[in-house]
PDB file of C-alpha atoms in Angstrom:
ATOM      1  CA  UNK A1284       0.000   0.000   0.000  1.00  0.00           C
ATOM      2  CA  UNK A1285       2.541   2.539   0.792  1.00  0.00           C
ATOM      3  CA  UNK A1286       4.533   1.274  -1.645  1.00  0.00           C
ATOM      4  CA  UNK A1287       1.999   1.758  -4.459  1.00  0.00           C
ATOM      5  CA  UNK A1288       1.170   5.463  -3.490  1.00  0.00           C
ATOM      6  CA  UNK A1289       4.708   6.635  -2.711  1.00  0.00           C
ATOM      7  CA  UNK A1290       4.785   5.775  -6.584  1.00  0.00           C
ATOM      8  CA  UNK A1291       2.006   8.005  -7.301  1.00  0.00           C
ATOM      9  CA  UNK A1292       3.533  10.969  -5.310  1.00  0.00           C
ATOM     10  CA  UNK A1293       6.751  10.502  -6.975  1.00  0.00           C
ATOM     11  CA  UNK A1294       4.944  10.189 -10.396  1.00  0.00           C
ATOM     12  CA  UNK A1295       2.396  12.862 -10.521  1.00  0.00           C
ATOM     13  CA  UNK A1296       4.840  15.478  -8.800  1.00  0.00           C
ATOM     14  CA  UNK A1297       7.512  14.312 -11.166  1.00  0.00           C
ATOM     15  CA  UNK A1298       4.886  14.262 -14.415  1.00  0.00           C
ATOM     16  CA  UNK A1299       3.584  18.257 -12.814  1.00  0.00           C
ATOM     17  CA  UNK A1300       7.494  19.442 -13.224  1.00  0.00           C
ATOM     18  CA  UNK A1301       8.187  17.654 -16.590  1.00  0.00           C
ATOM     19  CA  UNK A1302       5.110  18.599 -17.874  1.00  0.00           C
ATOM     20  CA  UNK A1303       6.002  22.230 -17.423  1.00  0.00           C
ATOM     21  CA  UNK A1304       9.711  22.466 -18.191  1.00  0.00           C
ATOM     22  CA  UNK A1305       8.294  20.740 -21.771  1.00  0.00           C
ATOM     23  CA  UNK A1306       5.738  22.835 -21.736  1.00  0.00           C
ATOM     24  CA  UNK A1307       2.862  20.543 -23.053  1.00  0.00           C
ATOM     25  CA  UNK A1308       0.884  22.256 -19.755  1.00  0.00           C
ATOM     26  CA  UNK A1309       1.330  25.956 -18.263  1.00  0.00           C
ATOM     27  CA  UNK A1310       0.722  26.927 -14.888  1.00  0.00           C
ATOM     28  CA  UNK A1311      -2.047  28.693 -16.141  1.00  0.00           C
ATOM     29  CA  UNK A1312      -3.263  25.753 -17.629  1.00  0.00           C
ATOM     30  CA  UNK A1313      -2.537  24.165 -14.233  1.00  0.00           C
ATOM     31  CA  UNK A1314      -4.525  26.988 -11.889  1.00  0.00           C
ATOM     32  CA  UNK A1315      -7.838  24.842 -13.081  1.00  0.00           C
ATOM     33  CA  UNK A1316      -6.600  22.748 -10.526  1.00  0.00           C
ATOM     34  CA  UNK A1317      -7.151  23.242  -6.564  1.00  0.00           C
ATOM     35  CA  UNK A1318      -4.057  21.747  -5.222  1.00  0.00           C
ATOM     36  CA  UNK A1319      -1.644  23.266  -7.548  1.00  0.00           C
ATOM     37  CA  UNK A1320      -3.547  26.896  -7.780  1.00  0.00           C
ATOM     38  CA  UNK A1321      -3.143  26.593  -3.824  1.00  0.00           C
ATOM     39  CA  UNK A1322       0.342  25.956  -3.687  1.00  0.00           C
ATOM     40  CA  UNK A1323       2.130  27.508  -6.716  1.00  0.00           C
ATOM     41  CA  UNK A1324      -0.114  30.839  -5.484  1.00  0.00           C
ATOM     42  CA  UNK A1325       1.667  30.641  -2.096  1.00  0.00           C
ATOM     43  CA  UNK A1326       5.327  30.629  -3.885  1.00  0.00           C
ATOM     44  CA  UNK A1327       4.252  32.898  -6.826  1.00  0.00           C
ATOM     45  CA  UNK A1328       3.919  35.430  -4.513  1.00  0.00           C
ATOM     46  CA  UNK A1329       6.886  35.494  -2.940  1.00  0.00           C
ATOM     47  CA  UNK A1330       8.689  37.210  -6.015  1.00  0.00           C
ATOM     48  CA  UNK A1331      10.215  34.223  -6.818  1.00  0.00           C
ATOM     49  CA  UNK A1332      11.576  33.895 -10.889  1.00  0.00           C
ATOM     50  CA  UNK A1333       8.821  31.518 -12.630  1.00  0.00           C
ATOM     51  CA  UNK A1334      11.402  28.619 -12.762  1.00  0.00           C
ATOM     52  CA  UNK A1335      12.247  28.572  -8.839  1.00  0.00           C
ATOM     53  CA  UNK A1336       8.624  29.278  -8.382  1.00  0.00           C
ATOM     54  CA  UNK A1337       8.190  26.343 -10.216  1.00  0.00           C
ATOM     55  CA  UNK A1338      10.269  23.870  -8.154  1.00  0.00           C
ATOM     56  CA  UNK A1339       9.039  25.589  -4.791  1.00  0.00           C
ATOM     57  CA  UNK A1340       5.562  24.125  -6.038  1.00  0.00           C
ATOM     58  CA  UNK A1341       6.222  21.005  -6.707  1.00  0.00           C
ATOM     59  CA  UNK A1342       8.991  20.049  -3.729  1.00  0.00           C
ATOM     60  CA  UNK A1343       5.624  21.171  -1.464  1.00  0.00           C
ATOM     61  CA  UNK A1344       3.171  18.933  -3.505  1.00  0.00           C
ATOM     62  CA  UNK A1345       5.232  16.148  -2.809  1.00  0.00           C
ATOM     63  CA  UNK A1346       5.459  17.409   0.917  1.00  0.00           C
ATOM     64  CA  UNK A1347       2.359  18.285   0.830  1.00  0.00           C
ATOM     65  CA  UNK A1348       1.188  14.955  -0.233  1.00  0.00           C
ATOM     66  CA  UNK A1349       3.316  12.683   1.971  1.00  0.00           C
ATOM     67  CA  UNK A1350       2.808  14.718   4.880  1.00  0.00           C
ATOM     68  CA  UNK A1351      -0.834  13.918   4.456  1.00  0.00           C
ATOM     69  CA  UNK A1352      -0.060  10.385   3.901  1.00  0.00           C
ATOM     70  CA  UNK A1353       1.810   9.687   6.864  1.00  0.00           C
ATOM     71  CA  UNK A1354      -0.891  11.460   8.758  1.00  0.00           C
ATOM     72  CA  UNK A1355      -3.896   9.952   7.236  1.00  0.00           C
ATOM     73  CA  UNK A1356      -2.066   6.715   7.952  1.00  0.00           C
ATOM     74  CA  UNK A1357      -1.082   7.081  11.562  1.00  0.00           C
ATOM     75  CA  UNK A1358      -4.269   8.405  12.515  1.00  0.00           C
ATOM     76  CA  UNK A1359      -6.029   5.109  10.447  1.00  0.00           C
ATOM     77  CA  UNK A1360      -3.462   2.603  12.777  1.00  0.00           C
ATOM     78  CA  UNK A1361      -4.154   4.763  15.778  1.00  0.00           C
ATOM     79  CA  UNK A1362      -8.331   4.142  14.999  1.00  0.00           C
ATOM     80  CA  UNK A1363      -8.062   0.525  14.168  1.00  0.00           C
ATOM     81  CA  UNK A1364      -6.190  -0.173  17.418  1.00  0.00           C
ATOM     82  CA  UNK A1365      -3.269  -1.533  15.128  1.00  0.00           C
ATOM     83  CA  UNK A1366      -0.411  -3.592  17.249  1.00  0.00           C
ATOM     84  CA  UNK A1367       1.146  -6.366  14.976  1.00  0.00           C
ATOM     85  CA  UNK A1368       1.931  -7.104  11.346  1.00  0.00           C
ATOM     86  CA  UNK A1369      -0.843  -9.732  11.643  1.00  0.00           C
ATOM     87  CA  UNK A1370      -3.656  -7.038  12.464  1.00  0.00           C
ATOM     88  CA  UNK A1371      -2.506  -5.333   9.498  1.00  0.00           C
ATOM     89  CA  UNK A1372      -3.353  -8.308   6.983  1.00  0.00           C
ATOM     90  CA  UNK A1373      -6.533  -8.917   8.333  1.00  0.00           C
ATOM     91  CA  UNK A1374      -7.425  -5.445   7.487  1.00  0.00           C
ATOM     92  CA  UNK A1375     -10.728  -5.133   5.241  1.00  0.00           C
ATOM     93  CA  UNK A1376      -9.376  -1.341   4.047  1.00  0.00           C
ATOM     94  CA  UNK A1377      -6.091   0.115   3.223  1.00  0.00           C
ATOM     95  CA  UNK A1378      -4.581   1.412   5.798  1.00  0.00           C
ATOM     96  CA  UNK A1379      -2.063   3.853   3.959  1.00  0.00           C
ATOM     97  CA  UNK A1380      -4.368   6.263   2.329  1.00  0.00           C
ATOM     98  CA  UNK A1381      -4.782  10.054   1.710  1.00  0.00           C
ATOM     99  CA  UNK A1382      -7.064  12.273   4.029  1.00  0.00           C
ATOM    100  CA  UNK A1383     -10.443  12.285   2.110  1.00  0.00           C
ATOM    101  CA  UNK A1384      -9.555  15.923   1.411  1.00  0.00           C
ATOM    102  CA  UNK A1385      -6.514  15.474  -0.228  1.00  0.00           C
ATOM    103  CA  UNK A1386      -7.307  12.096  -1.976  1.00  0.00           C
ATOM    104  CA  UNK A1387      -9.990  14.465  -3.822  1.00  0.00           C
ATOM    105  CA  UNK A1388      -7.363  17.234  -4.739  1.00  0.00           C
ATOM    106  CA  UNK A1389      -4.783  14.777  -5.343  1.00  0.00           C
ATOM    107  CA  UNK A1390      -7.474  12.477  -8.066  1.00  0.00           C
ATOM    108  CA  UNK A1391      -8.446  16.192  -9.495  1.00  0.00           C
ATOM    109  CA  UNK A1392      -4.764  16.710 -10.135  1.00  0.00           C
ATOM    110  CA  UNK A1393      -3.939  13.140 -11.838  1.00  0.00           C
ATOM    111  CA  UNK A1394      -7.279  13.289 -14.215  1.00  0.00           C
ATOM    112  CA  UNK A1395      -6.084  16.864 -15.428  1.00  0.00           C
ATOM    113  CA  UNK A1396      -2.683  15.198 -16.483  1.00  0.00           C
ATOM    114  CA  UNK A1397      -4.025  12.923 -17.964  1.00  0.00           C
ATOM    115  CA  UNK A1398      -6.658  14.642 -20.500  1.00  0.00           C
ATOM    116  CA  UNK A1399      -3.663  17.400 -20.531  1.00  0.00           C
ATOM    117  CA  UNK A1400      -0.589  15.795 -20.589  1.00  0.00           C
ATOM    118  CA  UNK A1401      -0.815  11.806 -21.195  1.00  0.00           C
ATOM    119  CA  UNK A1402      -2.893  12.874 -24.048  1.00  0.00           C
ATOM    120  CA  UNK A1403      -0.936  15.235 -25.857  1.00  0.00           C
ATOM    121  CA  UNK A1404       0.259  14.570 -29.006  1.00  0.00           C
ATOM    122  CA  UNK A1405       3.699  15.132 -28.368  1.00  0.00           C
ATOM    123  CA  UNK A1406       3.499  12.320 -26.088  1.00  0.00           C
ATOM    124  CA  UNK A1407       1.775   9.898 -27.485  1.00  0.00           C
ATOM    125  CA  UNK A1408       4.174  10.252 -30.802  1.00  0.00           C
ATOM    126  CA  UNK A1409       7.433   9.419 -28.585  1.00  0.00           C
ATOM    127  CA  UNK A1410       5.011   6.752 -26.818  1.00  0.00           C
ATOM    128  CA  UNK A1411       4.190   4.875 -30.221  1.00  0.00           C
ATOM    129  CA  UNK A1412       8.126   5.999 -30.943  1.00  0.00           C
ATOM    130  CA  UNK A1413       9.570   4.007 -27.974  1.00  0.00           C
ATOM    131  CA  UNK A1414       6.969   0.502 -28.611  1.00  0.00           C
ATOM    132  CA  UNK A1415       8.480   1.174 -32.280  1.00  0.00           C
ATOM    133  CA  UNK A1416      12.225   0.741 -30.724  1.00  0.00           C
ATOM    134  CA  UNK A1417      11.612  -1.544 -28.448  1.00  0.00           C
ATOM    135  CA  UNK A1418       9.913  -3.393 -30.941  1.00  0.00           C
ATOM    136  CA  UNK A1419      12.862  -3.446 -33.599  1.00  0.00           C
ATOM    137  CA  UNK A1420      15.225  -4.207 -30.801  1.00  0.00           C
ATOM    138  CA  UNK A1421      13.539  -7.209 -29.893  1.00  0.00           C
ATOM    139  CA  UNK A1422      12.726  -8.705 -33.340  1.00  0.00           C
ATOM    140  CA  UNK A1423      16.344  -8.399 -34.544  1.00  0.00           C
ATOM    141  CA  UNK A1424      17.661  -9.545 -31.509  1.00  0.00           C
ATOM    142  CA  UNK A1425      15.432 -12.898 -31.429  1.00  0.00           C
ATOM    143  CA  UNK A1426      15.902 -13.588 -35.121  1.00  0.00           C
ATOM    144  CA  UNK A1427      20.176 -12.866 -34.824  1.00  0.00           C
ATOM    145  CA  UNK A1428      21.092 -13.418 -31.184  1.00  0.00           C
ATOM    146  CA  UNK A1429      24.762 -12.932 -32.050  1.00  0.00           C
ATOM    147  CA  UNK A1430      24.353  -9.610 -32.299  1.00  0.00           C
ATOM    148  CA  UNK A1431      23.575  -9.260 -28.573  1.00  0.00           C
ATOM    149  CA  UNK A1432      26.861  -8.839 -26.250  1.00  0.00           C
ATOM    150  CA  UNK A1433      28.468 -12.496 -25.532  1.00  0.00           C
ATOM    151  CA  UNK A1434      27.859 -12.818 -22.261  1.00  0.00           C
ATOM    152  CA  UNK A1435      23.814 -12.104 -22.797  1.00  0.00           C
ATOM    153  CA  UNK A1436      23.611 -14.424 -26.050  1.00  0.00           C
ATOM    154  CA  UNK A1437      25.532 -17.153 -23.653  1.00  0.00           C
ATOM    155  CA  UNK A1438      22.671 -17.389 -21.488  1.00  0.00           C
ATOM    156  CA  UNK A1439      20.269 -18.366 -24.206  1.00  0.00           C
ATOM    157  CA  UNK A1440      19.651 -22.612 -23.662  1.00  0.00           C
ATOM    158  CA  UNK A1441      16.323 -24.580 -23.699  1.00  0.00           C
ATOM    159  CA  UNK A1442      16.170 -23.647 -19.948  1.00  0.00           C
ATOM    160  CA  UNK A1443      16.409 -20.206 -20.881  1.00  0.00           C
ATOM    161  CA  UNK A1444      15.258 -19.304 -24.501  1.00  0.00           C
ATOM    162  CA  UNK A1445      15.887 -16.195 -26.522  1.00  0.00           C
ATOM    163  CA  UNK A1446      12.696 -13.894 -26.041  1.00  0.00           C
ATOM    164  CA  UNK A1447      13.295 -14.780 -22.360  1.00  0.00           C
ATOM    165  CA  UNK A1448      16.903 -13.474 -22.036  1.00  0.00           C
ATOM    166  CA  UNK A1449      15.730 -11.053 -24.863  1.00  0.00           C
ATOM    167  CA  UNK A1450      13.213  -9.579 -22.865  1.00  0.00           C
ATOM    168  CA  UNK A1451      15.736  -9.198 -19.719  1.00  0.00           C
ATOM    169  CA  UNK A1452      18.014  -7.371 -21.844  1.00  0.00           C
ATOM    170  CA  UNK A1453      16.173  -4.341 -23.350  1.00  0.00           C
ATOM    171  CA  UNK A1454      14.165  -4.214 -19.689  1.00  0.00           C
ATOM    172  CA  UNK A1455      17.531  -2.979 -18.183  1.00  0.00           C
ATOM    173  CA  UNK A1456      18.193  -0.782 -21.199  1.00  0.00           C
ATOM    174  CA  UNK A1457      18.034   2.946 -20.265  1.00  0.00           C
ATOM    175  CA  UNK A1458      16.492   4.691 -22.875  1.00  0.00           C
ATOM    176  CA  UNK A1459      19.952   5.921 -23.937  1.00  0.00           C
ATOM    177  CA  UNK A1460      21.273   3.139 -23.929  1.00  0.00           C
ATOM    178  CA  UNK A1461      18.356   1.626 -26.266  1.00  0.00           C
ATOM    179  CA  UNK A1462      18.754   4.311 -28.238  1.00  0.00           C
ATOM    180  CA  UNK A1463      22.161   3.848 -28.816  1.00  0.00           C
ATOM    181  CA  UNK A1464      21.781   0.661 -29.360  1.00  0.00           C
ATOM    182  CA  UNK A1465      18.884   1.272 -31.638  1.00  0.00           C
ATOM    183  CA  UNK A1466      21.197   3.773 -33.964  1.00  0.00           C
ATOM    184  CA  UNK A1467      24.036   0.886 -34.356  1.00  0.00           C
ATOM    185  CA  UNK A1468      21.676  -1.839 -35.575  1.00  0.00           C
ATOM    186  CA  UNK A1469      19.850   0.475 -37.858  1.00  0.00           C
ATOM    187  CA  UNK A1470      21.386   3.495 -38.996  1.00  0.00           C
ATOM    188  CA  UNK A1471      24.106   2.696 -41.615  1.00  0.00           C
ATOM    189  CA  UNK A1472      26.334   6.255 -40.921  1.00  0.00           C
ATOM    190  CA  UNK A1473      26.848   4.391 -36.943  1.00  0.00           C
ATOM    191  CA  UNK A1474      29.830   2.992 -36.129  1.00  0.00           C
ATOM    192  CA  UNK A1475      28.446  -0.389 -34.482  1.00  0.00           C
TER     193      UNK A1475
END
């Protein structure tokens, strides 16, 4: 549970900042939402330059949001008269959760990036770009496993066959590193 929406803070704070230093959203487009309008108003007017007001806001969504976490979630263990890991599986409700408040705010914020941002056809060209890479990576890596280093194509057995160790290979690709790899398979003018 806290797990899962540690992700989300990290995510939609993260997706807010990179949203805006791309700028496929604006804070204005943003101020149609509560929790941002609330918190980028508080920084805004402080004279701050539009970039460090920009940071200020997010670093206190994400405090803003696990602060309310950790609250919501003490005071939830506190109610439930929580006192072993055992009590905690036998739980019929999360116990790590937003405030209601805040869970409302917080939803308002993550539908707006997504008919805003998610949406945007900027993104979903590098989206269909990346499944397009990934794609080609795979397919002439299954067909001509020699092309992969040694020590990856010398894991490939009956026990282990190649779309497995394939698969394993691009997942801990970072996308430079894909795309690197990418341009030596594919563009001619690379030096493989």
């Amino acid at each position: 549970q806290l797990v899962n929406l540690a992700d989300e803070i990290a995510y939609t704070s993260h997706d807010v900042d990179d949203g805006l230093k791309a700028g496929l959203i604006s804070t204005e487009d943003l101020d149609r939402v509560r929790l941002w309008r609330d918190l980028y108003g508080k920084v805004s007017g402080r004279g701050l330059e539009p970039e460090l007001a920009r940071y200020a806001a997010v670093r206190d969504l994400i405090n803003l949001l696990v602060t309310d976490l950790l609250e919501q979630t003490s005071r939830n263990i506190s109610g439930r008269r929580i006192k072993s890991v055992e009590a905690v599986r036998h739980q019929a409700q999360p116990l790590v959760e937003f405030s209601p408040a805040t869970a409302r705010k917080h939803q308002e914020l993550k539908k707006f990036l997504y008919e805003n941002m998610y949406r945007h056809h900027r993104v979903i060209r590098m989206s269909e770009k990346a499944k397009r890479i990934i794609g080609d990576l795979f397919r002439v890596y299954t067909k001509q496993p020699k092309q992969l280093p040694p020590q990856v194509a010398g894991r490939i057995s009956t026990a282990e066959p190649a779309a497995r160790v394939v698969c394993d290979y691009i997942a801990g690709m970072t996308d430079n590193f894909a795309l690197e790899e990418y341009q030596k398979l594919f563009d001619p003018f690379t030096r493989v």
